[in-house]
Coordinates of C-alpha atoms in Angstrom, one line a residue:
Chain A
M1 CA 27.9 -8.8 -10.7
F2 CA 27.2 -5.8 -12.7
S3 CA 26.7 -6.8 -16.3
F4 CA 27.1 -4.3 -19.1
Q5 CA 26.0 -7.0 -21.6
V6 CA 22.4 -6.8 -20.3
I7 CA 22.4 -3.0 -20.9
I8 CA 23.9 -3.4 -24.4
D9 CA 21.4 -6.1 -25.3
N10 CA 18.3 -4.1 -24.2
F11 CA 19.4 -0.6 -25.0
P12 CA 17.6 -0.5 -28.4
V13 CA 14.2 -1.3 -26.9
L14 CA 14.6 1.3 -24.2
L15 CA 15.6 3.9 -26.8
W16 CA 12.6 2.9 -28.9
A17 CA 10.4 3.5 -25.8
A18 CA 12.0 7.0 -25.4
R19 CA 9.9 8.1 -28.4
N20 CA 6.8 8.0 -26.2
T21 CA 8.6 9.9 -23.4
L22 CA 9.5 12.6 -25.9
L23 CA 6.1 12.6 -27.5
I24 CA 4.3 13.1 -24.2
S25 CA 6.6 15.7 -22.8
V26 CA 6.9 17.8 -26.0
L27 CA 3.2 17.7 -26.8
G28 CA 2.4 18.2 -23.1
C29 CA 4.6 21.3 -23.1
L30 CA 3.1 22.7 -26.3
E31 CA -0.4 22.2 -24.9
G32 CA 0.6 23.7 -21.6
L33 CA 2.0 26.8 -23.4
I34 CA -1.2 27.4 -25.4
L35 CA -3.5 26.7 -22.5
G36 CA -1.2 28.5 -20.2
A37 CA -1.4 31.7 -22.3
V38 CA -5.2 31.5 -22.1
I39 CA -5.2 31.0 -18.4
C40 CA -2.6 33.8 -18.0
A41 CA -4.9 36.1 -20.0
A42 CA -7.8 35.1 -17.8
A43 CA -5.7 35.8 -14.6
L44 CA -4.9 39.3 -15.8
S45 CA -8.4 40.1 -17.2
A46 CA -10.6 42.8 -15.8
R47 CA -13.4 40.4 -15.0
P48 CA -13.2 39.1 -11.5
G49 CA -15.0 35.9 -12.4
L50 CA -12.3 35.0 -15.0
R51 CA -9.6 35.9 -12.5
R52 CA -11.1 33.6 -9.9
A53 CA -11.5 30.7 -12.3
A54 CA -7.8 31.0 -13.3
A55 CA -6.7 31.1 -9.7
I56 CA -8.8 28.0 -8.9
Y57 CA -7.4 26.2 -11.9
V58 CA -3.8 27.0 -11.0
S59 CA -4.1 26.0 -7.4
F60 CA -5.9 22.8 -8.2
F61 CA -3.4 21.6 -10.8
R62 CA -0.4 22.7 -8.8
G63 CA -1.8 21.3 -5.6
V64 CA -2.7 17.8 -6.6
P65 CA 0.1 15.3 -7.4
L66 CA 0.3 14.5 -11.1
L67 CA 0.1 10.8 -10.3
I68 CA -3.4 11.4 -8.9
Q69 CA -4.4 13.6 -11.8
L70 CA -3.4 10.8 -14.2
L71 CA -5.4 8.2 -12.3
V72 CA -8.4 10.5 -12.2
A73 CA -8.2 10.9 -16.0
Y74 CA -7.8 7.2 -16.4
Y75 CA -10.8 6.2 -14.3
L76 CA -13.0 9.2 -14.9
L77 CA -13.0 9.5 -18.7
P78 CA -14.6 6.1 -19.3
V79 CA -17.2 6.8 -16.6
I80 CA -18.4 10.0 -18.4
G81 CA -18.4 8.0 -21.6
L82 CA -15.3 9.3 -23.2
N83 CA -13.2 6.5 -24.7
V84 CA -10.0 8.1 -25.8
P85 CA -6.8 6.2 -26.2
A86 CA -4.6 6.1 -23.1
L87 CA -1.8 8.0 -24.9
V88 CA -4.2 10.9 -25.8
A89 CA -5.5 11.0 -22.2
A90 CA -2.0 11.1 -20.8
V91 CA -0.8 13.9 -23.1
L92 CA -4.0 15.9 -22.3
T93 CA -3.5 15.4 -18.5
V94 CA 0.2 16.3 -18.6
G95 CA -0.6 19.3 -20.6
L96 CA -3.4 20.5 -18.2
C97 CA -0.9 20.2 -15.4
A98 CA 1.9 22.0 -17.3
A99 CA -0.6 24.8 -18.2
A100 CA -0.9 25.7 -14.5
Y101 CA 2.8 26.1 -14.1
L102 CA 3.4 27.8 -17.4
S103 CA 0.6 30.3 -16.9
E104 CA 2.5 31.5 -13.8
V105 CA 5.8 31.6 -15.8
L106 CA 4.1 33.8 -18.4
R107 CA 2.5 36.0 -15.8
G108 CA 5.9 36.6 -14.3
S109 CA 7.5 37.4 -17.6
L110 CA 4.7 39.8 -18.6
N111 CA 5.5 41.8 -15.5
A112 CA 9.0 42.3 -16.9
I113 CA 7.7 43.9 -20.2
P114 CA 7.8 47.7 -20.0
K115 CA 4.3 49.1 -19.7
G116 CA 5.1 51.5 -22.6
Q117 CA 5.0 48.6 -25.1
A118 CA 1.3 47.9 -24.6
E119 CA 0.5 51.6 -24.3
A120 CA 2.3 52.3 -27.6
A121 CA 0.4 49.5 -29.3
L122 CA -2.9 50.8 -27.9
A123 CA -2.0 54.3 -29.1
I124 CA -1.5 53.2 -32.7
G125 CA -4.9 51.5 -32.6
M126 CA -4.2 47.8 -32.1
S127 CA -7.0 45.8 -30.7
P128 CA -6.4 44.2 -27.2
R129 CA -6.3 40.8 -28.8
N130 CA -3.7 41.8 -31.3
I131 CA -1.7 43.5 -28.6
W132 CA -1.8 40.2 -26.6
I133 CA -0.8 38.0 -29.5
R134 CA 1.6 40.2 -31.4
I135 CA 3.3 42.3 -28.7
L136 CA 3.0 40.8 -25.2
L137 CA 3.0 37.1 -25.8
P138 CA 6.1 36.9 -28.0
Q139 CA 8.1 39.0 -25.6
A140 CA 6.8 37.0 -22.6
L141 CA 7.9 33.7 -24.3
K142 CA 11.4 35.1 -24.9
I143 CA 11.8 36.4 -21.3
G144 CA 10.3 33.2 -19.9
L145 CA 12.5 30.9 -22.0
P146 CA 14.7 29.7 -19.2
S147 CA 11.7 28.8 -17.1
I148 CA 9.9 27.2 -20.1
V149 CA 13.0 25.0 -20.8
N150 CA 13.0 24.1 -17.1
E151 CA 9.4 23.1 -17.3
L152 CA 10.1 20.9 -20.3
I153 CA 12.8 19.1 -18.3
L154 CA 10.4 18.6 -15.4
L155 CA 7.9 17.2 -17.9
V156 CA 10.4 14.7 -19.3
K157 CA 10.8 13.4 -15.7
A158 CA 7.1 13.6 -14.9
S159 CA 6.3 11.6 -18.0
S160 CA 7.7 8.6 -16.1
L161 CA 4.4 8.6 -14.1
V162 CA 2.3 7.8 -17.2
T163 CA 3.4 4.2 -16.8
V164 CA 0.5 3.9 -14.3
V165 CA -2.0 4.3 -17.2
G166 CA -0.2 1.6 -19.2
I167 CA 1.7 3.6 -21.8
V168 CA 5.0 2.1 -22.8
E169 CA 7.6 4.8 -22.4
I170 CA 11.1 4.5 -20.9
T171 CA 10.0 3.6 -17.4
R172 CA 7.3 1.1 -18.3
M173 CA 9.6 -0.5 -20.9
S174 CA 12.4 -0.8 -18.3
Q175 CA 9.9 -2.4 -15.9
S176 CA 9.1 -5.1 -18.4
V177 CA 12.7 -5.7 -19.4
A178 CA 13.8 -5.8 -15.7
A179 CA 11.1 -8.4 -15.0
A180 CA 12.1 -10.5 -18.0
T181 CA 15.9 -10.4 -17.4
Y182 CA 16.0 -10.3 -13.6
R183 CA 18.5 -7.5 -13.9
P184 CA 16.7 -4.5 -12.3
L185 CA 19.8 -2.6 -11.3
E186 CA 21.4 -2.4 -14.8
I187 CA 18.1 -1.8 -16.6
Y188 CA 16.8 1.0 -14.3
L189 CA 20.3 2.6 -14.3
A190 CA 20.3 2.5 -18.1
A191 CA 16.8 4.1 -18.1
A192 CA 18.0 6.8 -15.7
F193 CA 20.9 7.6 -18.0
I194 CA 18.6 7.9 -21.0
Y195 CA 16.5 10.4 -19.1
L196 CA 19.7 12.3 -18.1
A197 CA 20.9 12.4 -21.7
I198 CA 17.6 13.7 -22.9
N199 CA 17.6 16.4 -20.2
L200 CA 21.2 17.5 -20.8
V201 CA 20.4 17.9 -24.5
I202 CA 17.3 19.9 -23.8
A203 CA 19.2 22.1 -21.3
Q204 CA 22.0 22.7 -23.9
A205 CA 19.5 23.5 -26.7
G206 CA 17.7 25.9 -24.4
R207 CA 20.9 27.7 -23.6
A208 CA 21.8 27.9 -27.3
L209 CA 18.3 29.3 -28.1
E210 CA 18.6 31.8 -25.3
R211 CA 21.9 33.1 -26.7
R212 CA 20.4 33.5 -30.1
L213 CA 17.4 35.3 -28.9
T214 CA 19.3 37.7 -26.7
L215 CA 21.8 38.8 -29.4
Chain B
M1 CA -20.2 6.4 1.6
F2 CA -20.3 6.6 5.4
E3 CA -20.1 2.8 5.7
M4 CA -17.1 2.8 3.4
L5 CA -15.4 5.4 5.5
Q6 CA -16.0 3.4 8.6
H7 CA -14.6 0.3 7.0
Y8 CA -11.5 1.9 5.5
G9 CA -11.0 4.5 8.3
P10 CA -8.2 2.7 10.1
D11 CA -6.3 2.0 6.8
L12 CA -6.7 5.6 5.7
L13 CA -5.4 6.9 9.1
T14 CA -2.3 4.6 8.7
G15 CA -1.9 6.0 5.2
F16 CA -2.0 9.6 6.4
G17 CA 0.5 8.7 9.1
I18 CA 2.9 7.0 6.7
T19 CA 2.7 9.9 4.2
L20 CA 3.4 12.4 7.0
L21 CA 6.2 10.3 8.4
S22 CA 8.0 9.7 5.1
W23 CA 7.6 13.4 4.1
T24 CA 9.0 14.6 7.4
L25 CA 11.9 12.2 7.5
G26 CA 12.6 12.7 3.8
T27 CA 12.7 16.5 4.2
V28 CA 14.7 16.6 7.4
F29 CA 17.3 14.0 6.2
G30 CA 17.4 15.5 2.7
L31 CA 18.0 19.0 4.1
A32 CA 20.7 17.6 6.5
L33 CA 22.5 15.7 3.7
G34 CA 22.1 18.7 1.3
F35 CA 23.7 20.9 4.0
V36 CA 26.6 18.6 4.5
I37 CA 27.2 18.3 0.8
E38 CA 27.2 22.1 0.4
I39 CA 29.6 22.6 3.3
V40 CA 31.9 20.0 1.8
R41 CA 31.7 21.6 -1.6
R42 CA 32.5 25.0 0.0
F43 CA 35.2 24.1 2.5
G44 CA 36.3 20.6 1.6
P45 CA 39.0 19.6 -0.9
S46 CA 38.3 21.0 -4.4
L47 CA 38.8 17.5 -5.8
L48 CA 35.4 16.6 -4.5
G49 CA 33.8 19.3 -6.6
Y50 CA 33.3 17.1 -9.7
P51 CA 31.8 14.1 -8.0
I52 CA 29.4 16.4 -6.1
R53 CA 28.4 18.1 -9.3
A54 CA 27.8 14.8 -11.1
Y55 CA 25.7 13.6 -8.2
V56 CA 23.5 16.7 -8.2
E57 CA 23.2 16.6 -12.0
F58 CA 22.3 12.9 -12.0
I59 CA 19.7 13.2 -9.3
R60 CA 18.1 16.3 -10.8
G61 CA 18.2 14.9 -14.3
T62 CA 16.4 11.6 -13.7
P63 CA 12.8 10.9 -12.6
F64 CA 12.2 10.2 -8.9
L65 CA 10.3 7.1 -9.9
V66 CA 13.3 5.6 -11.7
Q67 CA 15.5 6.5 -8.8
I68 CA 13.4 4.5 -6.3
F69 CA 13.2 1.6 -8.8
V70 CA 17.0 1.6 -8.9
L71 CA 17.2 1.7 -5.1
Y72 CA 14.4 -0.8 -4.3
Y73 CA 14.7 -3.3 -7.1
G74 CA 18.4 -2.8 -8.0
G75 CA 19.7 -2.3 -4.5
P76 CA 19.7 -6.0 -3.5
L77 CA 22.1 -6.7 -6.4
L78 CA 24.6 -4.5 -4.6
G79 CA 23.8 -6.0 -1.3
L80 CA 21.5 -3.1 -0.2
R81 CA 18.4 -5.0 0.9
L82 CA 15.8 -2.6 2.2
D83 CA 12.1 -2.8 3.0
A84 CA 9.8 -0.6 1.1
M85 CA 9.5 2.1 3.7
P86 CA 13.2 2.6 4.5
A87 CA 14.0 2.4 0.8
G88 CA 11.3 5.1 0.2
I89 CA 12.7 7.4 2.9
L90 CA 16.3 6.9 1.7
G91 CA 15.0 7.7 -1.9
L92 CA 13.4 10.9 -0.7
T93 CA 16.5 11.8 1.2
I94 CA 18.8 11.4 -1.8
Y95 CA 16.4 13.1 -4.1
G96 CA 15.9 16.0 -1.7
S97 CA 19.5 16.4 -0.9
A98 CA 20.4 17.3 -4.5
Y99 CA 17.8 20.0 -4.7
F100 CA 18.4 21.4 -1.2
T101 CA 22.1 21.6 -1.9
E102 CA 21.5 23.8 -4.9
I103 CA 19.1 26.0 -2.9
L104 CA 21.7 26.3 -0.1
R105 CA 24.4 27.1 -2.6
A106 CA 22.4 30.0 -4.1
G107 CA 21.6 31.1 -0.5
F108 CA 25.2 31.1 0.6
D109 CA 26.3 32.9 -2.6
A110 CA 23.9 35.7 -1.7
V111 CA 25.6 36.3 1.7
P112 CA 27.7 39.5 1.3
K113 CA 31.4 38.8 1.2
G114 CA 32.2 41.6 3.5
Q115 CA 30.3 39.9 6.3
I116 CA 32.4 36.8 6.0
E117 CA 35.6 38.7 5.7
A118 CA 34.8 40.8 8.8
A119 CA 34.0 37.7 10.8
R120 CA 37.3 36.1 9.6
A121 CA 39.2 39.3 10.5
I122 CA 38.0 39.2 14.1
G123 CA 39.2 35.6 14.2
F124 CA 36.0 33.4 13.8
A125 CA 36.6 29.8 13.0
N126 CA 35.2 28.5 9.7
M127 CA 32.4 26.6 11.4
T128 CA 31.5 29.5 13.6
I129 CA 31.2 31.7 10.5
V130 CA 28.9 29.2 9.0
R131 CA 26.7 28.9 12.1
R132 CA 26.6 32.5 13.3
I133 CA 27.0 34.5 10.1
M134 CA 26.2 32.5 6.9
V135 CA 23.2 30.4 8.0
P136 CA 21.2 33.3 9.5
I137 CA 21.8 35.6 6.5
M138 CA 21.3 32.7 4.0
M139 CA 17.9 31.8 5.5
V140 CA 16.4 35.1 4.4
S141 CA 16.8 34.4 0.7
A142 CA 16.8 30.6 0.8
L143 CA 13.8 29.9 3.0
P144 CA 11.1 30.5 0.4
P145 CA 12.6 28.1 -2.1
M146 CA 13.2 25.6 0.6
V147 CA 9.5 25.7 1.6
N148 CA 8.7 25.5 -2.0
F149 CA 10.7 22.3 -2.4
A150 CA 9.3 20.8 0.8
I151 CA 5.8 21.3 -0.9
I152 CA 7.1 19.6 -4.0
L153 CA 8.3 16.7 -1.9
T154 CA 4.8 16.1 -0.5
K155 CA 3.7 15.4 -4.0
E156 CA 6.6 13.1 -4.6
T157 CA 5.6 10.9 -1.6
V158 CA 2.7 9.5 -3.6
I159 CA 5.2 7.9 -5.9
L160 CA 6.3 5.7 -3.0
S161 CA 3.0 3.8 -3.5
M162 CA 4.7 2.3 -6.6
I163 CA 7.1 0.4 -4.5
T164 CA 4.3 -0.7 -2.1
V165 CA 4.8 1.7 0.7
P166 CA 1.4 1.8 2.3
E167 CA 1.0 5.5 2.3
I168 CA -2.2 7.4 1.5
M169 CA -2.2 6.9 -2.2
F170 CA -1.6 3.2 -1.8
Q171 CA -4.5 2.9 0.7
T172 CA -7.0 4.9 -1.5
Q173 CA -6.0 2.8 -4.5
T174 CA -6.7 -0.4 -2.6
M175 CA -10.0 1.2 -1.6
M176 CA -10.8 2.0 -5.2
S177 CA -10.0 -1.4 -6.5
E178 CA -12.0 -3.2 -3.7
T179 CA -15.1 -1.1 -3.8
F180 CA -15.1 0.3 -7.4
A181 CA -16.0 3.6 -5.7
F182 CA -14.2 6.4 -7.3
F183 CA -15.5 9.7 -6.0
T184 CA -14.9 9.3 -2.3
P185 CA -11.3 8.1 -2.4
I186 CA -10.3 10.9 -4.8
L187 CA -12.1 13.4 -2.7
I188 CA -10.2 12.2 0.4
L189 CA -6.9 12.4 -1.4
A190 CA -7.6 15.9 -2.8
L191 CA -8.7 17.2 0.6
F192 CA -5.7 15.6 2.4
F193 CA -3.1 17.1 0.0
W194 CA -4.8 20.5 0.0
G195 CA -4.8 20.6 3.8
F196 CA -1.3 19.3 4.0
V197 CA 0.2 21.8 1.5
E198 CA -1.7 24.6 3.2
L199 CA -0.3 23.6 6.5
I200 CA 3.3 23.6 5.2
S201 CA 3.0 26.9 3.5
R202 CA 1.6 28.5 6.7
L203 CA 4.4 26.9 8.7
G204 CA 6.8 28.3 6.1
R205 CA 5.4 31.8 6.4
R206 CA 5.8 31.7 10.2
L207 CA 9.4 30.6 9.9
E208 CA 10.0 33.3 7.3
R209 CA 8.7 35.9 9.8
R210 CA 11.0 34.5 12.4
F211 CA 14.1 34.6 10.3
T212 CA 13.4 38.1 8.8
Y213 CA 12.4 39.6 12.2
Y214 CA 15.5 41.7 12.4
L215 CA 14.8 43.2 9.0
L216 CA 11.4 44.6 10.0
D217 CA 11.2 48.4 10.2
R218 CA 10.5 49.0 13.9
S219 CA 11.0 52.8 14.0

């Protein structure tokens, strides 16, 4: 029989574990945005070498499943003598992967900015770096907001994969609780609804932010 | 390295095969189910609109990993006792159907209303309109996102290794834990997925050319 009592009893621990899910996805998204802006700048630069490097980066991180990337980070970092905590490694890897997608989002939004903006900034004597940081990037972030929110939702779901490197977030916690209570159906469904709730909140917040920015 | 490949060759081949099989079945069934859902949403009773919306939101809002855990570990409690492989394919089908349904919805919405009205005016039945008018026109705008999602599904198949489906990820992980070798298994995985995704995107481009053939300027 389906038992709600099991869910009620174990809900607090699952919610507690949601902290790590949020931590990984939000930090991963921020890292992805910063790194993505750099990669996007490289992809649009005049130097062919930089453009090539950006293209390889994007195709690698979009082409290889995140699960494999996480395992590579998990096995490879100790081999090359870097002993970082698993949580740091996971956030870094998720962010590296997000950067590939977000750089493409930013590149798309930059195309939507009228050319006159950059030309006007150049005409009043702003440096290329300043034009990038003060004129282009803020507008690209605004135009790309729906896609960025979308990416954040994808990251919340992708963060379930970090259970393979032993970090206790919602999925990992629900695995242990399911093993302890012998009630996998209830526990995993509860976990699914927590993810759903997080994503609905993010989607709503994104829509509210969009409305504010487009006033 | 060569010896290792010789030893693990058969297992790896099985892994490749199972990954390809689960991807193919998951994509085909997912697309079929998504198509049925979209047709029901469009032509069926409007009462079904809400459950379908809830289904799509639930599947798209939760991680695939959690979905197959519910299916594989939670299913037996509801009397749904599946082996890892069928559970994995069913999981991919359900996951894919929610996304394909949304892609098809956008595609059908992009079909000009006049085309459908004209077809209705000359007396086409609903299903004939779908088959002869809506699907061919929808394919032009919906095929690229469909190929895109098929590529995303290739990467979701590695998650099946978590419920012990012996696909390529599972095999290479076994290889890693038995030999402590790290470089070769990862290289195999990377090469396999690179080739796999490249193959699908080429296939997709060929399909695209077929479906947009009539749009070409042949003057």
